[in-house]
Each structure stands twice: as C-alpha cells, then as structure tokens.
Amino acid sequence: MACAASTTGKDWYKEVTYQQRRMASLKLVTYRLPPLPTIGEIIKLYNLKAEKQLSQNFLLDMRLTDKIIRQAGNLKDTHVCEVGPGPGGLTRSILNAGAADVLVVEKDIRFIPGLQLLSEAAPGRMRIAQGDILTYRLDKVFPAHIAKTWEDVPPNLHIIGNLPFSVSTPLLIKWLEQMSNRSGPFMFGRTRLTLTFQKEVAERLTASKGSPQRSRLSVMAQYLCTVKKCFTIPGRAFVPKPDVDVGVVHFTPLAQPQIQQPFKLVERIVRNAFQFRRKHCRRGLEMLFPESQRQELSEQLLHSADVDPTLRPTELSISEFRALVDAYSRLCHEHQGLNDYDFREELRLKHKTKRAAGNTKEPHLQTTMEEHPNNAG
C-alpha cells in the first residue's frame, strides 16, 4: 500500500508539473505576436525612409532588439513607454517580452500606419500617441495604482527607446530634472530607463572620476542614478548606417540622490566647473561670482567645500561636487541676488558699454571732419 501511495504521489506530481508547464507555455504563446511582415517589409510596404535631419536610424535585427529589451529586466505584465518606435522593431521585442501595456510615442506621422498594424496584432496591449516626447505628459497616461513610494522598489513602469541622436541629450536632461523633482514619469516612483545613445555619449554617462570622458553629463546622471553601460551596437547594424556606434545604457534612480539640493543649483555648479575642463576647477567656478567679488567668493567657496582648487573638473568626485553645491547654496543665502548672477550677462553689458562709449566719439569726429573738409585727405 505504501508503495502504491508513493507511486500515486509521483504520478500526481508529474501531472501537476505537466499542467504548470502547459499553462506557462500557453501564456507565453499569448505574449508572442502572430506572424507579421518583417520590419524590412514594413519599411518597403509604407515607403518609409529614415530622415537624416531627424537623426533616424532603423534597427532591423530582432536579435539585437531582443538583447536591448533584456537589459530592461523582466517586462512581464509591466507598463512600458517606448520613445520613437519608428517602424516598430523594438516594439515587437517589448510585446514579445510580455509587457501588458505598451505606449509608443512617435513624432513622425509616417510611422503610424505600420504601428497600427502592430497594435492590431496585440489587441488591448498597445497604445499609439502621435506627438513630441519632449512635451508629452507621461504623468497623465498611466494608472495611478502602479505608483510606488520613492524609497520602495521601482514601479512596474519602464521607459525604453532607440533615441534619435538629435534629442537624446536634451531629453535625458529633462528626465533627470523630473527625476529630481519626482514629476513626469517619476511621479510613479523610481521609473527605470533603458536608452540608446551615440557611443561617445554613453561613455560620458558612465565615466568615472579621472576618466578623460568625464563630463557634466556624467555627474548629473550619476548623482541621481545608478548608470550602467550595457553593450555597444556597431553602426553597421542600423539602416542607414550612422557614422558612429551606439551604446545601450540603463538607468535606475537612486532612493537617495547623492546631492540633496535643487536640480538647477546642481546643474549651475557642474556646468560652470566643466566649462574649462582642461584647466583647474577654480577657473570655471570663479565665473559663478561677479567680477568685483570673484576672487574673494571663489576662495571662500573652495575653502568651505574643502576642495583643492588645482584639481581639474574631471578629477572631482560626486562627494566633492556635493560639498561645492552645499557651500554655494550657503553663499547664495548670505549674498542676495547671487543665485541670479550670470557672468555672460555681465560680459555682454560690459561690451555694450564699450560700444556705446565708442559711438559717442564718432559724431564728434564726424562734426570735426565736416567743419574742416580740407582735413579729409
């Protein structure tokens, strides 16, 4: 009897595991798209051509689009915003990965018919918005119930995109500012991003202290996020082939930003520090202050932050930038109007004054010449 019971138990276990495998297989089938024209065929069908002025480059190899999507993590039953889907290669990989809700935001109206074909193949799982991602309100298009607190795990919301080179940097800066303010797509929590950039930009984003690639973008991204360069795609994989290779970068916002100051204040310090990247950091930081107080206040800033003025901007760590931003914030409270100072405006006014001074002499010279015409020769 014991032996029979044991055999029955084994049979039951086999039946259960078979049913589990079968259900998992059926669910996988529901994620997989039905047979569709290839991306190359879609491009021919709708006579789509990449617009050079829009920095459009199509990625046709599904093995590469699948690889990009794997960098985003597990997309099963998640919400995804894809930026600039174009003919929809990356979109197919997102849908095949099991995303429950895919919003694609496409500026170029030529791609909409091909995307509609894809949407019909994935009923109820794909939405199409024709618009500019730089102005599109991502805080309005996802359900409130997916939101997490900032300190919690990231929400089931991802931003993914093979970004046109022309908008990649301004778009990232916009998202970093929204991340700092916890607005836009970050009102739902620490929304993750998986994006493509020119290889050089990807290297800047991930460059560490002391690297020749270290830049303003490195500091602004790394004080707010964990930034990971995933892999490089050779330019020849794109149609048309760009002049550069492409890097895939993944961003996860930090639960506690490394600098606890307003984004604009941080950006001001970092931008000034890197404007003379080959010189000592003091040279750029001096330009935060009016000429009449430049030496005094720049010395006070560096002393208060305990930062070596002979370091180059690329040699400054995030913690040193934090000390500089905190020290500058204190100086702004002590000196009214300092936060609004712009050395370019002071320089412009100085040149304007010089030109005005020069113009006052010209009428006098002209009068003299008219009064003494014989002197003209």
Coordinates of C-alpha atoms in Angstrom, one line a residue, residues 47-293:
N47 CA 7.7 53.5 -48.3
L48 CA 9.5 54.6 -45.1
K49 CA 12.8 56.4 -45.3
A50 CA 15.0 57.5 -42.4
E51 CA 15.1 61.3 -42.2
K52 CA 18.7 62.4 -41.8
Q53 CA 17.6 65.7 -40.2
L54 CA 15.7 63.8 -37.6
S55 CA 18.7 61.5 -36.8
Q56 CA 16.6 58.4 -37.7
N57 CA 18.3 55.1 -37.9
F58 CA 16.3 51.8 -38.0
L59 CA 17.4 48.7 -36.2
L60 CA 16.1 45.7 -38.1
D61 CA 17.9 42.8 -36.4
M62 CA 15.4 41.2 -33.9
R63 CA 18.2 39.5 -32.0
L64 CA 19.6 43.0 -31.2
T65 CA 16.2 44.4 -30.3
D66 CA 15.6 41.4 -28.0
K67 CA 19.0 42.0 -26.4
I68 CA 18.2 45.6 -25.7
I69 CA 14.9 44.6 -24.1
R70 CA 16.7 42.1 -21.8
Q71 CA 18.7 44.9 -20.3
A72 CA 15.5 46.5 -19.1
G73 CA 14.8 43.4 -16.9
N74 CA 11.7 41.4 -16.6
L75 CA 8.9 43.1 -18.6
K76 CA 6.2 40.5 -17.9
D77 CA 2.9 42.3 -17.1
T78 CA 4.6 45.7 -16.9
H79 CA 3.7 49.1 -18.3
V80 CA 6.2 50.4 -20.9
C81 CA 6.6 53.8 -22.7
E82 CA 8.6 53.4 -25.8
V83 CA 10.1 56.6 -27.2
G84 CA 10.3 57.0 -31.0
P85 CA 9.3 53.4 -32.1
G86 CA 9.7 54.2 -35.8
P87 CA 8.8 51.1 -37.8
G88 CA 8.3 49.1 -34.6
G89 CA 11.3 46.7 -34.3
L90 CA 11.9 47.4 -30.6
T91 CA 8.2 47.5 -30.0
R92 CA 7.8 43.8 -31.2
S93 CA 10.5 42.8 -28.7
I94 CA 8.8 44.6 -25.9
L95 CA 5.4 42.9 -26.7
N96 CA 7.1 39.5 -27.0
A97 CA 8.7 40.1 -23.6
G98 CA 5.2 40.1 -22.1
A99 CA 4.5 43.8 -21.4
A100 CA 0.8 44.2 -20.6
D101 CA 0.6 47.9 -21.7
V102 CA 2.9 49.5 -24.2
L103 CA 2.5 53.2 -25.0
V104 CA 4.5 54.3 -28.0
V105 CA 5.1 58.0 -28.6
E106 CA 6.0 58.8 -32.2
K107 CA 6.5 62.3 -33.6
D108 CA 6.8 61.2 -37.3
I109 CA 3.3 60.6 -38.6
R110 CA 4.6 58.4 -41.4
F111 CA 5.2 55.5 -39.0
I112 CA 1.6 55.5 -37.6
P113 CA 0.1 53.1 -40.1
G114 CA 2.8 50.4 -39.5
L115 CA 2.4 50.8 -35.7
Q116 CA -1.4 50.4 -36.1
L117 CA -0.8 47.1 -37.8
L118 CA 1.3 46.0 -34.9
S119 CA -1.3 47.2 -32.4
E120 CA -4.0 45.1 -34.1
A121 CA -1.8 42.1 -33.7
A122 CA -1.6 42.7 -30.0
P123 CA -5.1 43.7 -29.1
G124 CA -5.5 45.6 -25.8
R125 CA -1.8 45.7 -25.2
M126 CA -0.5 48.6 -27.3
R127 CA -1.4 52.3 -27.5
I128 CA -0.2 54.8 -30.0
A129 CA 0.4 58.5 -29.3
Q130 CA 1.5 60.8 -32.1
G131 CA 3.4 63.6 -30.5
D132 CA 6.8 65.0 -29.4
I133 CA 8.2 63.2 -26.4
L134 CA 9.9 66.5 -25.3
T135 CA 6.5 67.9 -24.5
Y136 CA 4.4 64.8 -24.0
R137 CA 2.8 64.4 -20.5
L138 CA 3.8 60.9 -19.3
D139 CA 2.4 61.6 -15.9
K140 CA -1.1 61.6 -17.4
V141 CA -1.1 58.3 -19.3
F142 CA -0.5 55.5 -16.8
P143 CA -2.8 54.3 -14.0
A144 CA -2.3 55.7 -10.5
H145 CA -2.3 52.2 -8.9
I146 CA 1.1 51.3 -10.3
A147 CA 2.8 54.1 -8.2
K148 CA 5.3 53.2 -5.5
T149 CA 6.8 55.4 -2.9
W150 CA 10.2 56.7 -3.8
E151 CA 12.0 54.6 -1.2
D152 CA 10.2 51.5 -2.3
V153 CA 11.2 49.1 -5.1
P154 CA 10.8 50.7 -8.6
P155 CA 7.3 50.6 -10.1
N156 CA 6.3 48.3 -13.0
L157 CA 6.9 51.1 -15.4
H158 CA 9.8 51.3 -17.8
I159 CA 10.9 53.9 -20.4
I160 CA 12.7 52.4 -23.4
G161 CA 13.9 53.9 -26.6
N162 CA 16.2 53.8 -29.5
L163 CA 16.6 57.6 -29.3
P164 CA 17.3 59.9 -32.3
F165 CA 20.8 61.4 -31.6
S166 CA 19.4 64.9 -32.0
V167 CA 17.1 64.7 -29.0
S168 CA 18.9 62.2 -26.7
T169 CA 20.8 64.6 -24.5
P170 CA 18.1 67.3 -24.0
L171 CA 15.6 64.6 -23.4
L172 CA 17.8 62.9 -20.8
I173 CA 18.4 66.2 -19.0
K174 CA 14.7 66.8 -18.9
W175 CA 14.1 63.4 -17.4
L176 CA 16.9 63.9 -14.9
E177 CA 15.3 67.1 -13.7
Q178 CA 11.9 65.4 -13.4
M179 CA 13.6 62.6 -11.5
S180 CA 15.0 65.2 -9.1
N181 CA 11.5 66.8 -8.7
R182 CA 9.8 63.4 -8.8
S183 CA 7.5 64.6 -11.5
G184 CA 6.6 63.4 -15.0
P185 CA 7.1 59.6 -15.3
F186 CA 8.8 59.7 -11.9
M187 CA 5.7 60.6 -10.0
F188 CA 5.1 56.8 -10.1
G189 CA 8.3 56.2 -8.3
R190 CA 11.8 55.3 -9.4
T191 CA 10.9 54.5 -13.0
R192 CA 13.8 52.8 -14.9
L193 CA 15.1 53.8 -18.3
T194 CA 16.8 51.8 -21.0
L195 CA 18.0 54.0 -23.8
T196 CA 20.4 54.2 -26.7
F197 CA 23.0 57.0 -27.3
Q198 CA 25.9 57.7 -29.5
K199 CA 28.8 55.6 -28.1
E200 CA 30.7 58.7 -27.1
V201 CA 27.7 60.0 -25.1
A202 CA 27.2 56.5 -23.5
E203 CA 30.8 56.6 -22.4
R204 CA 30.4 60.1 -20.9
L205 CA 27.3 59.0 -19.0
T206 CA 29.2 56.1 -17.3
A207 CA 32.6 57.8 -17.0
S208 CA 34.1 57.6 -13.5
K209 CA 36.3 60.3 -11.7
G210 CA 39.6 60.8 -13.5
S211 CA 38.4 59.5 -16.9
P212 CA 39.0 61.7 -19.9
Q213 CA 35.3 61.1 -20.8
R214 CA 34.1 62.5 -17.5
S215 CA 31.7 65.4 -18.2
R216 CA 28.8 67.5 -17.0
L217 CA 26.5 64.7 -18.2
S218 CA 28.5 62.1 -16.1
V219 CA 27.9 64.0 -12.8
M220 CA 24.3 65.0 -13.5
A221 CA 23.3 61.4 -14.3
Q222 CA 25.4 59.7 -11.6
Y223 CA 24.3 61.9 -8.6
L224 CA 20.7 60.8 -9.3
C225 CA 21.0 57.3 -10.8
T226 CA 22.9 54.0 -10.9
V227 CA 24.1 54.2 -14.5
K228 CA 25.1 51.1 -16.4
K229 CA 26.5 50.8 -19.9
C230 CA 25.1 47.5 -21.1
F231 CA 26.7 46.9 -24.5
T232 CA 27.7 48.6 -27.8
I233 CA 25.9 48.1 -31.1
P234 CA 28.0 48.6 -34.2
G235 CA 26.8 51.3 -36.6
R236 CA 26.5 48.8 -39.4
A237 CA 23.6 47.2 -37.6
F238 CA 21.4 50.2 -38.4
V239 CA 19.8 51.4 -41.6
P240 CA 21.0 53.8 -42.7
K241 CA 24.4 53.2 -41.2
P242 CA 25.3 56.1 -38.8
D243 CA 28.9 57.4 -38.7
V244 CA 29.2 56.2 -35.0
D245 CA 28.5 53.1 -33.0
V246 CA 25.6 53.1 -30.5
G247 CA 25.7 52.4 -26.7
V248 CA 22.8 50.9 -24.7
V249 CA 22.6 52.5 -21.2
H250 CA 20.3 51.5 -18.3
F251 CA 19.3 54.0 -15.5
T252 CA 17.8 53.2 -12.1
P253 CA 17.1 56.3 -10.0
L254 CA 18.7 56.2 -6.5
A255 CA 16.4 56.1 -3.5
Q256 CA 18.6 58.9 -2.0
P257 CA 20.2 61.2 -4.5
Q258 CA 23.9 61.8 -3.8
I259 CA 23.4 65.6 -3.7
Q260 CA 20.4 66.9 -1.7
Q261 CA 19.9 70.3 -3.5
P262 CA 17.6 71.6 -6.2
F263 CA 18.5 70.3 -9.7
K264 CA 19.1 73.8 -11.2
L265 CA 21.5 74.6 -8.4
V266 CA 23.5 71.4 -9.0
E267 CA 23.4 71.9 -12.8
R268 CA 24.8 75.5 -12.3
I269 CA 27.8 74.4 -10.3
V270 CA 28.6 71.4 -12.6
R271 CA 28.1 73.4 -15.8
N272 CA 30.5 76.1 -14.6
A273 CA 33.1 73.7 -13.4
F274 CA 33.2 71.9 -16.8
Q275 CA 33.2 75.0 -19.0
F276 CA 37.0 75.0 -18.7
R277 CA 37.5 71.2 -18.5
R278 CA 41.3 71.3 -19.2
K279 CA 42.0 74.0 -16.6
H280 CA 41.9 73.9 -12.8
C281 CA 38.4 73.7 -11.5
R282 CA 38.8 77.1 -9.8
R283 CA 38.8 78.7 -13.3
G284 CA 35.3 77.7 -14.1
L285 CA 33.9 78.0 -10.5
E286 CA 35.1 81.7 -10.4
M287 CA 32.6 82.5 -13.0
L288 CA 29.8 81.9 -10.5
F289 CA 30.6 85.3 -9.0
P290 CA 30.5 89.0 -10.1
E291 CA 33.9 90.3 -11.1
S292 CA 34.1 92.7 -8.1
Q293 CA 33.8 89.7 -5.7

